[in-house]
Amino acid sequence: MTRKPFVVANWKMNGSLKANDEWLSAAMPQMSGTRLACDVAVCAPFIYLPQLVIGFEHSATLVGAQNCAQYAQGAYTGEVSAAMLADIGCDLVILGHSERRTLFGETDETVAGKVKLAFDNGVMPIVCVGETLEEREAGRTIEVVSRQLRAVLDKVGILPLVSGALAYEPLWAIGTGKSASAKDAQAVHEALRAVLAEVDQEAAQRTRILYGGSVKAKNASELFAQPDIDGALVGGASLKAEDFLAICHCADSL
Ligand code: PEP
């Protein structure tokens, strides 16, 4: 089974109308149409999504949000629903990012509920799982990421993950410059695929599992060469178009 590599930019809370336009101008010569062989997405703050939907109109690049509300609609001041994301042409949404779990108190149950709302509204979820340094050092990595994944599988099944992606992001590797080794990351990806296979063998083979945590052009090729690493979720190195494109080219040359 060959899975098409998928490289996703997570701009986090960065950008401005001007900076985003500059990013688009720098990237479009290489991103217009289907110039890149891998699937690519850019996930931006809510307020800039319309700018990206228009900016990527003539590109196969997908546009993603970084969160959505856990409720369908109503009196939830300041929230943005999955239906609203679909309404403005947003293709996907990152859910369960560790910054949402640790800084904003999202639980496995909250994340699973958001995945259901996203999928039901036609927005593809990219579901993040990952362990803390303390959990890794205690030998609990597989237990923790399997628990996080099972919470989603129990609520919504595997199809939302086949449509979007699963992302393994060890917390100690995010924004630290310290990536997991390709071998360690592969071991976790293999374990995650085995959890997916408990639900549906064939769908597990079709699900893309991305690695995230200090991915750069210089470590991307080794990560992408692993049999269960199907791409990357890229934070810091996605803020400059040329750095992000260099990672996309690593995926393209697989
Ligand atoms: C992320 O936040 O999803 C991420 C992987 O960040 P970084 O690439 O900066 O480690």
Coordinates of C-alpha atoms and ligand atoms in Angstrom, one line a residue:
M1 CA 0.0 0.0 0.0
T2 CA 1.5 3.3 -1.0
R3 CA 0.2 6.4 0.8
K4 CA 0.6 9.8 -0.8
P5 CA 3.0 11.9 1.4
F6 CA 1.2 14.8 3.2
V7 CA 3.1 17.9 4.5
V8 CA 1.1 20.3 6.6
A9 CA 2.1 23.8 7.8
N10 CA 0.9 24.9 11.2
W11 CA 1.5 28.6 11.5
K12 CA 0.1 28.7 15.0
M13 CA -0.6 32.2 16.2
N14 CA 1.7 33.9 13.7
G15 CA 1.1 35.9 10.5
S16 CA -0.5 39.2 9.3
L17 CA -2.2 40.1 6.1
K18 CA 1.0 41.5 4.7
A19 CA 3.3 38.6 5.9
N20 CA 0.8 36.0 4.6
D21 CA 0.7 37.8 1.2
E22 CA 4.5 37.7 1.1
W23 CA 4.5 34.0 2.0
L24 CA 2.0 33.3 -0.8
S25 CA 4.0 35.3 -3.3
A26 CA 7.2 33.4 -2.4
A27 CA 5.5 30.0 -2.5
M28 CA 3.1 30.2 -5.4
P29 CA 5.7 29.7 -8.2
Q30 CA 6.3 26.2 -6.7
M31 CA 2.8 25.6 -5.3
S32 CA 0.5 26.6 -8.1
G33 CA -1.6 23.9 -9.8
T34 CA -0.2 20.5 -8.9
R35 CA 3.5 21.3 -9.1
L36 CA 4.1 19.5 -5.8
A37 CA 3.7 15.7 -6.0
C38 CA 2.9 15.4 -2.3
D39 CA -0.3 16.6 -0.7
V40 CA 0.2 20.0 1.1
A41 CA -1.9 22.0 3.5
V42 CA -1.4 25.3 5.3
C43 CA -3.2 25.8 8.7
A44 CA -3.6 29.4 9.7
P45 CA -5.4 31.4 12.4
F46 CA -9.1 31.6 11.8
I47 CA -9.1 35.2 10.7
Y48 CA -6.6 34.6 7.9
L49 CA -8.4 31.5 6.4
P50 CA -10.4 33.5 3.8
Q51 CA -7.1 35.1 2.6
L52 CA -5.6 31.6 2.1
V53 CA -8.7 30.2 0.5
I54 CA -8.4 32.9 -2.1
G55 CA -4.6 32.8 -2.2
F56 CA -4.6 29.0 -3.0
E57 CA -7.5 29.2 -5.4
H58 CA -5.2 28.1 -8.3
S59 CA -3.3 25.6 -6.3
A60 CA -3.9 22.0 -5.0
T61 CA -2.8 23.3 -1.6
L62 CA -5.5 22.7 1.1
V63 CA -6.4 25.2 3.7
G64 CA -6.8 24.3 7.3
A65 CA -7.8 25.7 10.7
Q66 CA -6.0 24.9 14.0
N67 CA -9.1 24.3 16.1
C68 CA -12.9 24.4 16.1
A69 CA -15.6 24.6 18.7
Q70 CA -16.7 21.5 20.6
Y71 CA -20.3 22.6 20.1
A72 CA -22.3 22.7 16.8
Q73 CA -23.8 26.2 17.2
G74 CA -25.3 28.7 19.6
A75 CA -24.4 30.8 22.7
Y76 CA -20.6 30.1 22.7
T77 CA -19.1 33.6 22.5
G78 CA -15.8 33.7 20.7
E79 CA -16.0 30.2 19.3
V80 CA -15.9 29.1 15.6
S81 CA -17.8 26.0 14.6
A82 CA -16.9 23.3 12.2
A83 CA -19.8 24.2 10.0
M84 CA -18.4 27.8 9.8
L85 CA -15.1 26.4 8.6
A86 CA -16.8 24.4 5.9
D87 CA -18.9 27.5 5.0
I88 CA -15.8 29.6 4.1
G89 CA -14.1 26.8 2.1
C90 CA -11.7 25.5 4.8
D91 CA -10.7 21.9 3.9
L92 CA -9.3 20.6 7.2
V93 CA -8.7 21.3 10.8
I94 CA -5.9 20.3 13.3
L95 CA -7.5 18.9 16.4
G96 CA -6.0 17.8 19.7
H97 CA -2.7 19.7 19.2
S98 CA -0.7 19.4 22.4
E99 CA -0.9 23.2 22.9
R100 CA -4.7 22.9 22.9
R101 CA -4.5 20.0 25.3
T102 CA -2.0 21.5 27.8
L103 CA -2.8 25.3 27.6
F104 CA -6.5 25.1 27.0
G105 CA -7.5 22.0 28.9
E106 CA -8.7 19.9 26.0
T107 CA -9.3 16.3 27.1
D108 CA -9.4 13.1 24.9
E109 CA -13.2 13.4 25.0
T110 CA -13.3 17.0 23.9
V111 CA -10.9 16.2 21.0
A112 CA -13.1 13.2 20.0
G113 CA -16.2 15.3 20.0
K114 CA -14.5 18.0 17.8
V115 CA -13.4 15.3 15.4
K116 CA -17.0 14.1 15.0
L117 CA -18.2 17.7 14.4
A118 CA -15.5 18.4 11.8
F119 CA -16.0 15.1 9.9
D120 CA -19.8 15.5 10.0
N121 CA -19.4 18.9 8.4
G122 CA -17.0 17.8 5.7
V123 CA -13.9 19.2 7.3
M124 CA -11.1 16.7 7.4
P125 CA -9.5 16.3 10.8
I126 CA -5.8 16.1 11.5
V127 CA -5.7 14.5 14.9
C128 CA -2.7 15.0 17.1
V129 CA -1.4 12.6 19.8
G130 CA 1.8 12.7 21.7
E131 CA 3.5 12.1 25.1
T132 CA 5.3 14.4 27.5
L133 CA 9.0 14.0 28.3
E134 CA 8.1 12.6 31.7
E135 CA 5.8 10.0 30.1
R136 CA 8.5 9.0 27.6
E137 CA 11.1 8.6 30.3
A138 CA 8.6 6.5 32.3
G139 CA 8.3 4.2 29.3
R140 CA 4.6 5.2 28.8
T141 CA 4.8 6.6 25.2
I142 CA 2.8 3.8 23.5
E143 CA 0.2 3.6 26.3
V144 CA -0.4 7.4 26.2
V145 CA -0.7 7.8 22.4
S146 CA -2.8 4.7 22.1
R147 CA -5.2 6.0 24.8
Q148 CA -5.5 9.3 22.9
L149 CA -6.1 7.6 19.6
R150 CA -8.6 5.1 21.0
A151 CA -10.7 7.9 22.4
V152 CA -11.2 9.2 18.9
L153 CA -11.7 5.7 17.3
D154 CA -14.3 4.8 20.0
K155 CA -16.3 7.9 19.2
V156 CA -16.1 8.3 15.5
G157 CA -14.4 5.2 14.0
I158 CA -11.5 5.3 11.6
L159 CA -13.0 7.0 8.5
P160 CA -12.3 10.6 9.7
L161 CA -8.7 9.7 10.1
V162 CA -8.6 8.1 6.6
S163 CA -10.0 11.3 5.2
G164 CA -7.6 13.6 7.1
A165 CA -4.6 12.3 9.0
L166 CA -3.2 11.2 12.4
A167 CA -0.2 13.1 13.6
Y168 CA 2.3 11.9 16.2
E169 CA 3.8 14.9 18.0
P170 CA 6.0 14.2 21.0
L171 CA 5.6 17.3 23.3
W172 CA 9.3 17.4 24.1
A173 CA 10.1 17.7 20.3
I174 CA 7.7 20.6 19.6
G175 CA 9.4 23.9 19.1
T176 CA 12.5 22.7 20.9
G177 CA 14.8 21.9 18.0
K178 CA 15.0 18.4 19.3
S179 CA 13.3 16.0 16.9
A180 CA 12.6 12.4 17.7
S181 CA 15.1 10.1 15.9
A182 CA 13.7 8.5 12.8
K183 CA 13.9 5.1 14.4
D184 CA 12.0 6.2 17.6
A185 CA 9.3 8.0 15.6
Q186 CA 8.9 5.0 13.3
A187 CA 8.4 2.7 16.4
V188 CA 5.5 4.9 17.6
H189 CA 4.0 5.2 14.2
E190 CA 4.0 1.4 13.8
A191 CA 2.3 1.1 17.2
L192 CA -0.3 3.7 16.2
R193 CA -1.0 1.8 12.9
A194 CA -1.5 -1.4 14.9
V195 CA -4.1 0.4 17.0
L196 CA -5.8 1.6 13.8
A197 CA -5.7 -2.0 12.5
E198 CA -7.6 -3.2 15.5
V199 CA -10.6 -1.3 14.0
D200 CA -10.0 -2.0 10.3
Q201 CA -6.9 -3.5 8.8
E202 CA -7.4 -2.1 5.3
A203 CA -8.3 1.4 6.5
A204 CA -5.3 1.4 8.8
Q205 CA -3.1 0.9 5.8
R206 CA -4.7 3.9 4.0
T207 CA -4.4 6.3 7.0
R208 CA -1.6 8.7 6.8
I209 CA 0.4 9.2 10.0
L210 CA 2.4 12.4 10.1
Y211 CA 5.3 13.1 12.4
G212 CA 5.5 16.5 14.0
G213 CA 8.2 18.0 16.2
S214 CA 11.1 20.2 15.0
V215 CA 10.9 18.9 11.4
K216 CA 13.3 20.7 9.1
A217 CA 14.6 20.1 5.6
K218 CA 17.7 18.6 7.1
N219 CA 15.9 15.8 9.1
A220 CA 12.8 15.4 6.9
S221 CA 14.2 12.9 4.3
E222 CA 15.3 10.5 7.0
L223 CA 12.0 10.7 8.7
F224 CA 10.0 10.3 5.5
A225 CA 12.1 7.2 4.5
Q226 CA 10.5 5.3 7.4
P227 CA 7.8 2.9 6.4
D228 CA 5.1 4.3 8.7
I229 CA 5.9 8.0 8.5
D230 CA 3.7 9.5 5.8
G231 CA 4.6 13.1 6.0
A232 CA 5.0 15.9 8.6
L233 CA 3.1 18.5 10.6
V234 CA 5.5 21.5 10.6
G235 CA 5.4 24.4 13.0
G236 CA 8.4 26.7 13.2
A237 CA 9.9 25.7 9.8
S238 CA 6.6 26.5 8.0
L239 CA 6.8 30.2 8.8
K240 CA 9.1 30.9 5.9
A241 CA 7.8 29.7 2.6
E242 CA 11.2 28.5 1.3
D243 CA 11.9 26.4 4.5
F244 CA 8.5 24.8 4.2
L245 CA 8.9 24.2 0.5
A246 CA 12.3 22.5 1.1
I247 CA 10.5 20.0 3.4
C248 CA 7.8 19.5 0.7
H249 CA 10.5 18.7 -1.8
C250 CA 12.0 16.1 0.5
A251 CA 8.5 14.4 0.5
D252 CA 8.3 14.8 -3.3
S253 CA 11.6 13.0 -3.9
L254 CA 10.5 9.8 -2.0
Ligands
PEP1 C1 3.7 21.8 15.8 O1 3.4 22.8 16.6 O2 2.8 21.2 15.4 C2 5.1 21.6 15.6 C3 5.4 20.4 15.1 O3 6.0 22.6 15.8 P1 7.6 22.6 15.5 O4 7.7 22.1 14.1 O5 7.9 24.0 15.6 O6 8.2 21.7 16.5

